[in-house]
Tab-separated table of C-alpha atoms and ligand atoms in Angstrom:
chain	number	residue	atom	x	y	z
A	1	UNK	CA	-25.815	-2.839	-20.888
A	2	UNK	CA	-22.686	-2.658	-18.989
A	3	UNK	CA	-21.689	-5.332	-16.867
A	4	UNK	CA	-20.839	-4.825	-12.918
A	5	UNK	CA	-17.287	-3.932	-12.097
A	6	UNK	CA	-16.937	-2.101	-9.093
A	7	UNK	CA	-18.773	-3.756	-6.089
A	8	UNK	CA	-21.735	-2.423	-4.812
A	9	UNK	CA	-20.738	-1.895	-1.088
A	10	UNK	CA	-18.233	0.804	-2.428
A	11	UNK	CA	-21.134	2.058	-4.698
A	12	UNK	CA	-23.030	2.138	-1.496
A	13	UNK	CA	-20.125	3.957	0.533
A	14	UNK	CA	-19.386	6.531	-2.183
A	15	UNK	CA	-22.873	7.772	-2.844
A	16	UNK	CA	-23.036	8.248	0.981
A	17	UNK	CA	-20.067	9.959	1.179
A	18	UNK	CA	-21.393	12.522	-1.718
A	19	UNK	CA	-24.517	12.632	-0.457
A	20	UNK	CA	-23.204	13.656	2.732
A	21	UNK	CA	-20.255	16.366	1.161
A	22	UNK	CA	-21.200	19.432	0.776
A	23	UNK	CA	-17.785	20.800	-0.769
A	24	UNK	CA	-16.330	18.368	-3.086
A	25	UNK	CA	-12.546	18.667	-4.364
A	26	UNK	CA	-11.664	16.726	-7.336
A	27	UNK	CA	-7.645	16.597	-8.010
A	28	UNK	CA	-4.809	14.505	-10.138
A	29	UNK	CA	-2.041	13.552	-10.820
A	30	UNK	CA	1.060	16.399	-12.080
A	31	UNK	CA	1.329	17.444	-15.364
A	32	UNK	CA	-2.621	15.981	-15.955
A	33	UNK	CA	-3.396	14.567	-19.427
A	34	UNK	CA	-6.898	14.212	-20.756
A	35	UNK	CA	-7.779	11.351	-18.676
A	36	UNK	CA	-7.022	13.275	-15.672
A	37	UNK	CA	-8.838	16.517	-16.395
A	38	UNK	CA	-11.466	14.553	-17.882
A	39	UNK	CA	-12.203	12.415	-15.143
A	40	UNK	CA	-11.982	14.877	-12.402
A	41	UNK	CA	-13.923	18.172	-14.481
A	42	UNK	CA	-16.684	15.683	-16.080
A	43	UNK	CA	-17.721	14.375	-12.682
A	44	UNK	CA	-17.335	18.253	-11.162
A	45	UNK	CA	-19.463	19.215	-13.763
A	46	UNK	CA	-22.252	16.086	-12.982
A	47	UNK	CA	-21.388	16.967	-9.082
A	48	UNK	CA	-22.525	20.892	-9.999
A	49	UNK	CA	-25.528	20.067	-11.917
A	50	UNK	CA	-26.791	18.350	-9.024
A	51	UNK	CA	-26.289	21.137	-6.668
A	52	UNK	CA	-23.320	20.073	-5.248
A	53	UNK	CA	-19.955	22.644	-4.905
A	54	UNK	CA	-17.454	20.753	-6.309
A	55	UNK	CA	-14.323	22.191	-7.336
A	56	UNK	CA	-11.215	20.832	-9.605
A	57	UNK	CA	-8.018	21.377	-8.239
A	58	UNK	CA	-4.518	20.257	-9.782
A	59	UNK	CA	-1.008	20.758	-8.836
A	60	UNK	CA	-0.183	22.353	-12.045
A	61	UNK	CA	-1.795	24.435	-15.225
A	62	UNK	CA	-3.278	21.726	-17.502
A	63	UNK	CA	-1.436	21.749	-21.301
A	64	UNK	CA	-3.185	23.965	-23.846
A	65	UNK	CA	-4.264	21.240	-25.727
A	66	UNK	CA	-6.877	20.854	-22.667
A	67	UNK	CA	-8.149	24.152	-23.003
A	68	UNK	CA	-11.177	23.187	-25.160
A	69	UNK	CA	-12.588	21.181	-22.555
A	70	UNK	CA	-15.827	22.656	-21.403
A	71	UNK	CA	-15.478	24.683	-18.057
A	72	UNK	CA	-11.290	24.444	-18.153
A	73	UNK	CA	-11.173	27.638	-17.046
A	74	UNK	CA	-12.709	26.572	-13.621
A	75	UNK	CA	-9.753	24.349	-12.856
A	76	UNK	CA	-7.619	25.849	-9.840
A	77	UNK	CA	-3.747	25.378	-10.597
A	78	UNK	CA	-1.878	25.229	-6.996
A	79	UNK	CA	0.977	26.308	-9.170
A	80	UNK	CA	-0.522	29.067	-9.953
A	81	UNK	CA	-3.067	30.261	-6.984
A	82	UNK	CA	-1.506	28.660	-3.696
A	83	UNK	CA	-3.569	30.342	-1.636
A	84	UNK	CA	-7.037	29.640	-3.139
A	85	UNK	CA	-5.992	26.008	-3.764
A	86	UNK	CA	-5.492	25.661	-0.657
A	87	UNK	CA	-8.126	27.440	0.832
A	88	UNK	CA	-10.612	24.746	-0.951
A	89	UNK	CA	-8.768	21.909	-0.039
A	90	UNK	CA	-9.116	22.943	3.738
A	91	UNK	CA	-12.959	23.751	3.303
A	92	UNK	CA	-13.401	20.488	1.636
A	93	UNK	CA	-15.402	17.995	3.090
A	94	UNK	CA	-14.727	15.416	0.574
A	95	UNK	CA	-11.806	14.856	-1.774
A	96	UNK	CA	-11.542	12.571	-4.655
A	97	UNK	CA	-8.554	11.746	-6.215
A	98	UNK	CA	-8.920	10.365	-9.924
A	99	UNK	CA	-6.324	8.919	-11.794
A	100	UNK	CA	-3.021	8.280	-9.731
A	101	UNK	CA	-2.687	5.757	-7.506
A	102	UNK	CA	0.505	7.160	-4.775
A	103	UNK	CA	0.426	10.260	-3.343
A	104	UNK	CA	3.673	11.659	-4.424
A	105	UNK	CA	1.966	11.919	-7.753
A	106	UNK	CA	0.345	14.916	-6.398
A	107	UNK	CA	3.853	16.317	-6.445
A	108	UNK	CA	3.632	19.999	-4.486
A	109	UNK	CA	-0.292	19.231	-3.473
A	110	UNK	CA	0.555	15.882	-1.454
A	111	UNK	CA	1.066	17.642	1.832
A	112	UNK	CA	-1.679	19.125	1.259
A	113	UNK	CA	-4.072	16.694	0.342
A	114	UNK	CA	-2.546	14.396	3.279
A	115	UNK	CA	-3.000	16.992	5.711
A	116	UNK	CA	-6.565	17.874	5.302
A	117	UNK	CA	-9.344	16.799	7.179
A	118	UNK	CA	-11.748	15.793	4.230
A	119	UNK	CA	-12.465	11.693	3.515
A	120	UNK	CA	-10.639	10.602	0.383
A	121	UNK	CA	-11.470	8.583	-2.179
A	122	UNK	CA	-9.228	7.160	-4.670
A	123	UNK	CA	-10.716	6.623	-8.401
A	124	UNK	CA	-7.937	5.496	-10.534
A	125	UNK	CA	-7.160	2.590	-12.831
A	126	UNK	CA	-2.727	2.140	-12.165
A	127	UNK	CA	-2.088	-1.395	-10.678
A	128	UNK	CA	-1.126	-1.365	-7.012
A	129	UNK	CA	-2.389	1.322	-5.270
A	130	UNK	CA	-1.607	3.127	-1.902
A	131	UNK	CA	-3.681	2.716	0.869
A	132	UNK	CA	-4.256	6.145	1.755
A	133	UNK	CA	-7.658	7.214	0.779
A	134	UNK	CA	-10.946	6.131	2.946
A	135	UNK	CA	-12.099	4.114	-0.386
A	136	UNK	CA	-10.221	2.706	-2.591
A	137	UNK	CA	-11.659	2.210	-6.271
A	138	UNK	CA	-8.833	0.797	-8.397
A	139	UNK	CA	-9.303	-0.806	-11.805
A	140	UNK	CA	-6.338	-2.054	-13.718
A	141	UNK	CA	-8.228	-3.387	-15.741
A	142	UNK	CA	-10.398	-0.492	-17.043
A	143	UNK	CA	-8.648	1.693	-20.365
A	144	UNK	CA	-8.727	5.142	-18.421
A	145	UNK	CA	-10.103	6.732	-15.015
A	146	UNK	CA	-12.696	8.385	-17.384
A	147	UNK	CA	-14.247	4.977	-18.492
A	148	UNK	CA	-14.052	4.000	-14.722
A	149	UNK	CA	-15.579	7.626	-13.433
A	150	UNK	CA	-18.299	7.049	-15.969
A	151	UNK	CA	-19.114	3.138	-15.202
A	152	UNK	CA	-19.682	4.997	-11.400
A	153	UNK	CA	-21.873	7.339	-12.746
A	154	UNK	CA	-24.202	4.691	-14.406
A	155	UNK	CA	-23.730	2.518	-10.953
A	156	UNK	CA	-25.231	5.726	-8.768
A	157	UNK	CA	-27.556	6.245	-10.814
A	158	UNK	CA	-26.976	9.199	-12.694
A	159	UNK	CA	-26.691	8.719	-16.094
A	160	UNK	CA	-29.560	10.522	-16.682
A	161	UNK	CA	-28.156	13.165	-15.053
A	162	UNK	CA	-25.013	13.759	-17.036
A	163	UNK	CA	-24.349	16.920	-18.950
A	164	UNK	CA	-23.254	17.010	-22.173
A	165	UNK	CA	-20.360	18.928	-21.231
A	166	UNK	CA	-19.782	16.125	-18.539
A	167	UNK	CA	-20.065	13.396	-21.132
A	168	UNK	CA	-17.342	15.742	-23.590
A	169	UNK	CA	-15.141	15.558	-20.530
A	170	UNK	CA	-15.608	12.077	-19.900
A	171	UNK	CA	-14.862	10.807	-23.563
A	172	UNK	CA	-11.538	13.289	-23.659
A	173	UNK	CA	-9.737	10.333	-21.218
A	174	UNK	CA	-11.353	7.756	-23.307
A	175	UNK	CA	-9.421	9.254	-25.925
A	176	UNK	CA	-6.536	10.354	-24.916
A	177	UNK	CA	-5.972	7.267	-22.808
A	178	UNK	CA	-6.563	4.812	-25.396
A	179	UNK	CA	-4.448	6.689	-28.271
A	180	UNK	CA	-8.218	7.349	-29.941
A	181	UNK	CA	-9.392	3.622	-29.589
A	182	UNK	CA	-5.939	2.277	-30.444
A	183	UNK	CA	-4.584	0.655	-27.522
A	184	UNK	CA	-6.039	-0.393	-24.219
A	185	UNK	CA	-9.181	-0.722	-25.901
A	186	UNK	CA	-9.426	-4.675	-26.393
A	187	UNK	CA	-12.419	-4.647	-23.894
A	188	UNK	CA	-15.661	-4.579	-26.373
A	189	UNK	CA	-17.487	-2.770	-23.533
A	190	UNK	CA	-15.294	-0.262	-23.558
A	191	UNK	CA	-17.692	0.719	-27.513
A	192	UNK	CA	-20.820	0.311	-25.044
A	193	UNK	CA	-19.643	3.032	-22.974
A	194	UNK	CA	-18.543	5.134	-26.292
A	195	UNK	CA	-21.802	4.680	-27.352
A	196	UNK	CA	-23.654	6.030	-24.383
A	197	UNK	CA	-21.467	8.838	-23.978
A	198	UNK	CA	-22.099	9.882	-28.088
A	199	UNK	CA	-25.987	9.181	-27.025
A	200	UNK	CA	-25.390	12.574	-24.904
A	201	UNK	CA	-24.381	14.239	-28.187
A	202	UNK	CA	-20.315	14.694	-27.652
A	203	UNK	CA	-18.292	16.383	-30.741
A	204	UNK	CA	-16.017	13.021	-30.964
A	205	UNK	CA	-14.162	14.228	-34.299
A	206	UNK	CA	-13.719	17.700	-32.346
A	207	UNK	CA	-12.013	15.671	-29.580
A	208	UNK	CA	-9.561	14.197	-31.462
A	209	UNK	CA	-8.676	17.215	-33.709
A	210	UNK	CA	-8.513	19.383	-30.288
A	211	UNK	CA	-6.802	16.937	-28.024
A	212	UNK	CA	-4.865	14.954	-30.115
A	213	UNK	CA	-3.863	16.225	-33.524
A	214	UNK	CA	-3.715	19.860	-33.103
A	215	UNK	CA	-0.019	21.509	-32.809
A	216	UNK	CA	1.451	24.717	-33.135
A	217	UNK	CA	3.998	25.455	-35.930
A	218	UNK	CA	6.979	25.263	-33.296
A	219	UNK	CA	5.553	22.214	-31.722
A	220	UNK	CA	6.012	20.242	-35.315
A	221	UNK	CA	9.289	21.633	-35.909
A	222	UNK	CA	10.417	20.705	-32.122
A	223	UNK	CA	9.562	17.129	-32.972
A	224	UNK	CA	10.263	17.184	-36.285
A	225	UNK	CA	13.730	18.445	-34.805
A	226	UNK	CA	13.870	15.399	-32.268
A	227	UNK	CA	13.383	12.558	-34.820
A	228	UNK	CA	15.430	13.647	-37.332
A	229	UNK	CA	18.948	14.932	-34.737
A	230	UNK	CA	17.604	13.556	-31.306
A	231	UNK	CA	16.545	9.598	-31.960
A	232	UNK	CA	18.985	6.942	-31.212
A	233	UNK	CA	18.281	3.647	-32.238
A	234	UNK	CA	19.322	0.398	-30.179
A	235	UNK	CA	18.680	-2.526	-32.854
A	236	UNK	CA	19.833	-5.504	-30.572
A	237	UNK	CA	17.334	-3.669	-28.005
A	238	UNK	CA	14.787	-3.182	-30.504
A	239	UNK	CA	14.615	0.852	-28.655
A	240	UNK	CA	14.770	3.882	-29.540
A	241	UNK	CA	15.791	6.840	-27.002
A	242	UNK	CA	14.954	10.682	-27.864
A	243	UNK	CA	16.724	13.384	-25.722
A	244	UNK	CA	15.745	17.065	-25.568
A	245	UNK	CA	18.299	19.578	-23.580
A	246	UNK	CA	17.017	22.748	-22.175
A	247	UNK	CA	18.358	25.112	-24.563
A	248	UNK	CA	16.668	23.025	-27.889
A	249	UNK	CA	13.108	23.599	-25.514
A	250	UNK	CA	13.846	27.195	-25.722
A	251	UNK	CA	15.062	27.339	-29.355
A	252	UNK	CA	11.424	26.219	-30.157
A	253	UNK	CA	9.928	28.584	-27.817
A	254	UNK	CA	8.595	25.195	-25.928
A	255	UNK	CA	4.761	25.484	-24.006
A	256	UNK	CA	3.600	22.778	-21.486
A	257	UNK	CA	1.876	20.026	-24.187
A	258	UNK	CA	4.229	20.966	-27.306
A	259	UNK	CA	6.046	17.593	-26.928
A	260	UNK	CA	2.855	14.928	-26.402
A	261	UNK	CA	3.021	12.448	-28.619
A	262	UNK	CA	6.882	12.455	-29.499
A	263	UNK	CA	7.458	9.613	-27.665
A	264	UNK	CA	5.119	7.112	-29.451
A	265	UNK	CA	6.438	7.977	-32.663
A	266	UNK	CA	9.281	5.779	-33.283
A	267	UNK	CA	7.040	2.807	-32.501
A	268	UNK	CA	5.721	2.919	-35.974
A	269	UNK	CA	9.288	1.627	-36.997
A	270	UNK	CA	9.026	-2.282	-37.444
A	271	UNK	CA	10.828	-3.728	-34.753
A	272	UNK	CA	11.246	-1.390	-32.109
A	273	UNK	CA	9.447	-2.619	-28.931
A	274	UNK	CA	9.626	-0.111	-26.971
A	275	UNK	CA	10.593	4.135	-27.148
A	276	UNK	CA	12.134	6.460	-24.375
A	277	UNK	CA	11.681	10.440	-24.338
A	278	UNK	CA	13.890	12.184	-21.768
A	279	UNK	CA	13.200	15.869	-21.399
A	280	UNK	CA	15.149	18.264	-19.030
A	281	UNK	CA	12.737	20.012	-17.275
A	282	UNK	CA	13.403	22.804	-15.269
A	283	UNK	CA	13.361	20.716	-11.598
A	284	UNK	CA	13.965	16.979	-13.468
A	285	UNK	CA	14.744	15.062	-15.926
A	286	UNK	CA	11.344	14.250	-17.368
A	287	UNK	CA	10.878	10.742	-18.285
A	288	UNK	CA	7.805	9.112	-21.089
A	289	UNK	CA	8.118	5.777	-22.276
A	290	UNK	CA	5.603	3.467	-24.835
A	291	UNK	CA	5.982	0.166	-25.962
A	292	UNK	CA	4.165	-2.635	-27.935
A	293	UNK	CA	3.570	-5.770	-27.569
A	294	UNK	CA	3.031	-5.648	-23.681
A	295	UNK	CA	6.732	-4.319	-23.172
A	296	UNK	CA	6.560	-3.678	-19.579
A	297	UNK	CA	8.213	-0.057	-19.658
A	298	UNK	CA	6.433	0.420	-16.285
A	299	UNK	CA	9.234	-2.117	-14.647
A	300	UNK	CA	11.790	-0.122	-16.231
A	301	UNK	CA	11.219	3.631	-15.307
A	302	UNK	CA	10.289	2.220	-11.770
A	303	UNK	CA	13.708	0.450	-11.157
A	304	UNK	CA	15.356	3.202	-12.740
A	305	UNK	CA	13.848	6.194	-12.150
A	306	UNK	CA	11.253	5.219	-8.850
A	307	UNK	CA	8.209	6.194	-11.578
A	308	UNK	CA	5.830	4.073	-12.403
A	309	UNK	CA	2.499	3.849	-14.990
A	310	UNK	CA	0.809	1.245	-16.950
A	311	UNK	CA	2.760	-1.743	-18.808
A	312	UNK	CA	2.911	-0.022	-21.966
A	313	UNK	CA	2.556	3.752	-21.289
A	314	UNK	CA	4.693	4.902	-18.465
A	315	UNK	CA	6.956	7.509	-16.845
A	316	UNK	CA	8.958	8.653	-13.930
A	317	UNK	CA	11.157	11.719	-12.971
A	318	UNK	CA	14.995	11.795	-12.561
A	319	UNK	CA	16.816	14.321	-10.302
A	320	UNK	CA	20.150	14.412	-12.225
A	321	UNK	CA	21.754	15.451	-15.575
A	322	UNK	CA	19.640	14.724	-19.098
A	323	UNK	CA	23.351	12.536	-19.667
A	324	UNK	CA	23.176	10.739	-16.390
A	325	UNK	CA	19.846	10.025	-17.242
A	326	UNK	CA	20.390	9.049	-20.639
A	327	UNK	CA	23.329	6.983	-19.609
A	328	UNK	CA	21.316	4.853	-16.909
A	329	UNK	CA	18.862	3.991	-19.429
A	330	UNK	CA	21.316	2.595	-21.888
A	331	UNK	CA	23.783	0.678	-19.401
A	332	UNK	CA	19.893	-1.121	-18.153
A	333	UNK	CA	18.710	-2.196	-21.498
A	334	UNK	CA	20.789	-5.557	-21.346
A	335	UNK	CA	18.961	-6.394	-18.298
A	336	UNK	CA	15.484	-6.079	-19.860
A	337	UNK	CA	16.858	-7.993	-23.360
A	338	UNK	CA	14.964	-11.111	-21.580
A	339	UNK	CA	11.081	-9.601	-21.731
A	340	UNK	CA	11.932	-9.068	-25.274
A	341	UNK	CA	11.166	-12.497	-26.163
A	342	UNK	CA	7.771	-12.717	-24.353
A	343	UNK	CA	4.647	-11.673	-26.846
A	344	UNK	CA	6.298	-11.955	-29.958
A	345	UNK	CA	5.621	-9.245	-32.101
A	346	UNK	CA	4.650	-10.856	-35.420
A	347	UNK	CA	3.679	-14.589	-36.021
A	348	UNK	CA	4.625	-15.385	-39.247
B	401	5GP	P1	3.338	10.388	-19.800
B	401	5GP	O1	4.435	9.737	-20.556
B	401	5GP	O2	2.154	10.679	-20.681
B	401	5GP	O3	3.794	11.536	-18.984
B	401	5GP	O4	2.843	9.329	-18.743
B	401	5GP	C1	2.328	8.096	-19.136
B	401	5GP	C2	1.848	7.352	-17.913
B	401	5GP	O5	2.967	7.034	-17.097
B	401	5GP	C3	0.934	8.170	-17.025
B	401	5GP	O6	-0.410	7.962	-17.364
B	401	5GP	C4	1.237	7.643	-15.656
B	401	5GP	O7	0.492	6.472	-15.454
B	401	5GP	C5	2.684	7.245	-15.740
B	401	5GP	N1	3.644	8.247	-15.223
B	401	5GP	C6	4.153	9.317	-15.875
B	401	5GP	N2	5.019	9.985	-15.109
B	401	5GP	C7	5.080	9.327	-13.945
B	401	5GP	C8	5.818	9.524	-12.714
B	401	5GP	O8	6.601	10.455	-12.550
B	401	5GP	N3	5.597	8.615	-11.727
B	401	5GP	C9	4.744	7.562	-11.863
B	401	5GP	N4	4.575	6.729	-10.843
B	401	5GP	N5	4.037	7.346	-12.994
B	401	5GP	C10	4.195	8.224	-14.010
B	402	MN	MN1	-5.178	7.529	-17.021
């Protein structure tokens, strides 16, 4: 059994509101990962097989490493059909927003969500929230929006309910979110809800192969590439920075996706707290960061770079040159020298 953890006068409030919707938007943050496709396509795909329209729209394609998720195909890019995305954000009645907790994480949807006359409701689990959506259901606490989406789904009632291809959706964030039960997953109920979702017969093994291990050729050899020319290392920092330019994206024919992971990959190295990856995009400097040991990279790329994320996995977006960018990061690591002494890596 799963203990309560979102109170039951928002339980109360949300199953009016779907009860009451008759077209449902689901949408997420920029550049969605699994949790964000999971969360808002598993509960579209509940939401459908209970006769409701509901509809998945995000500000931009999904990476192919998303493509195996059941019913991908019926997410609406704005980026690439403006017209039809916003056509069923107008004729929504009801628009939840999973997994970011600002607007401007919306990035070229935000007026657009803002301006419509649908109720919003915000499912997320980042710490601190706006206060824009008519219901606000924010846990911190919780490993990934999918765990939260789901622990809803048992609270209304309709477990029962729940597809398979739902529940396949649903454990994709699990996954992703938690590095496959790695991190974020100190919780014990967070194997309860595992364990219900398997009960609904989800392919975990295909999950991770799919949305986790599986590269293409010039993916590997673009990281491979990074580590080997692209890593500095800042001992008396204990970080490690990786840079990718424009013209190496192109050398290795880059695809939305082809660098995930990169940027946790120097953590392995004993001693390194936390890890930077600065990409040049083509309208920012793109901006991942990791850390261990409750690092809080989320206070760095906010003061830095006005982004934001959870203490150990965050991010942000620079308007500037990949050097400026670099540059700002290195001058600031002095000034974050202090949290390196907090949660001491090893006890011997
Ligand atoms: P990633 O490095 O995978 O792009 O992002 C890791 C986490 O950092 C995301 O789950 C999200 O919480 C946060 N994040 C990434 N990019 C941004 C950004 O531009 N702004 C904010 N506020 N958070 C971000
Ligand atoms: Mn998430």
């Amino acid at each position: 059994m799963l203990t309560k953890k979102v109170d039951d006068a928002k339980i109360r409030m949300l199953c009016g509101m779907i009860d009451e919707a008759e077209h449902i938007v689901l949408t997420c943050h920029v550049r969605p990962d699994g949790d964000a496709v999971g969360s808002t396509l598993g509960m579209a795909i509940l939401l459908r097989s209970i006769g409701k329209k509901a509809v998945v729209v995000t500000p931009d394609l999904p990476p192919r490493s998303l493509s195996f998720l059941p019913e991908a195909k019926e997410v609406v890019a704005y980026s690439k059909y403006p017209d039809f995305a916003k056509r069923l954000l107008d004729e929504s009645d009801l628009i939840l927003c999973c997994d970011f907790n600002k607007l401007s994480r919306l990035d070229m949807l935000e007026p657009l969500v803002a301006g419509t006359k649908g109720k919003k409701v915000l499912i997320d689990h980042h710490e601190k929230p706006d206060s824009f959506a008519d219901l606000t259901i924010s846990c911190p606490d919780m490993s990934s929006t999918c765990e939260l989406m789901f622990r809803l789904i048992c609270d209304l009632g309709l477990y029962q309910e729940l597809p398979l291809d739902a529940a396949t959706c649903l454990t994709t964030g699990l996954i992703t979110d938690t590095r496959n039960f790695s991190v974020n997953c100190s919780d014990p109920e967070i194997y309860t809800v595992l364990i219900k979702l398997l009960e609904k017969g989800v392919d975990k093994p295909m999950i991770v192969r799919e949305a986790i291990e599986l590269k293409s050729l010039d993916s590997l050899r673009l990281q491979v590439h990074a580590l080997d020319h692209k890593m500095e290392i800042f001992e008396s920092h204990s970080a490690a920075v990786i840079t990718i330019g424009k013209e190496e994206l192109e050398r290795f024919n880059y695809q939305r996706g082809d660098t995930e992971g990169l940027v946790n990959v120097p953590l392995s190295v004993e001693g390194i707290r936390y890890s930077f990856f600065l990409r040049e995009d083509d309208d920012c400097i793109k901006v991942s960061a990791r850390s261990v040991n409750s690092f809080p990279v989320n206070k760095i790329c906010e003061d830095l770079y006005g982004g934001g994320g959870h203490v150990m996995a965050a991010g942000g977006e620079f308007k500037g040159s990949l050097d400026e960018c670099r540059r700002i990061l290195i001058e600031s690591m002095p000034s974050y020298d202090r949290w390196l002494e907090t949660n001491s890596e090893r006890h011997h």
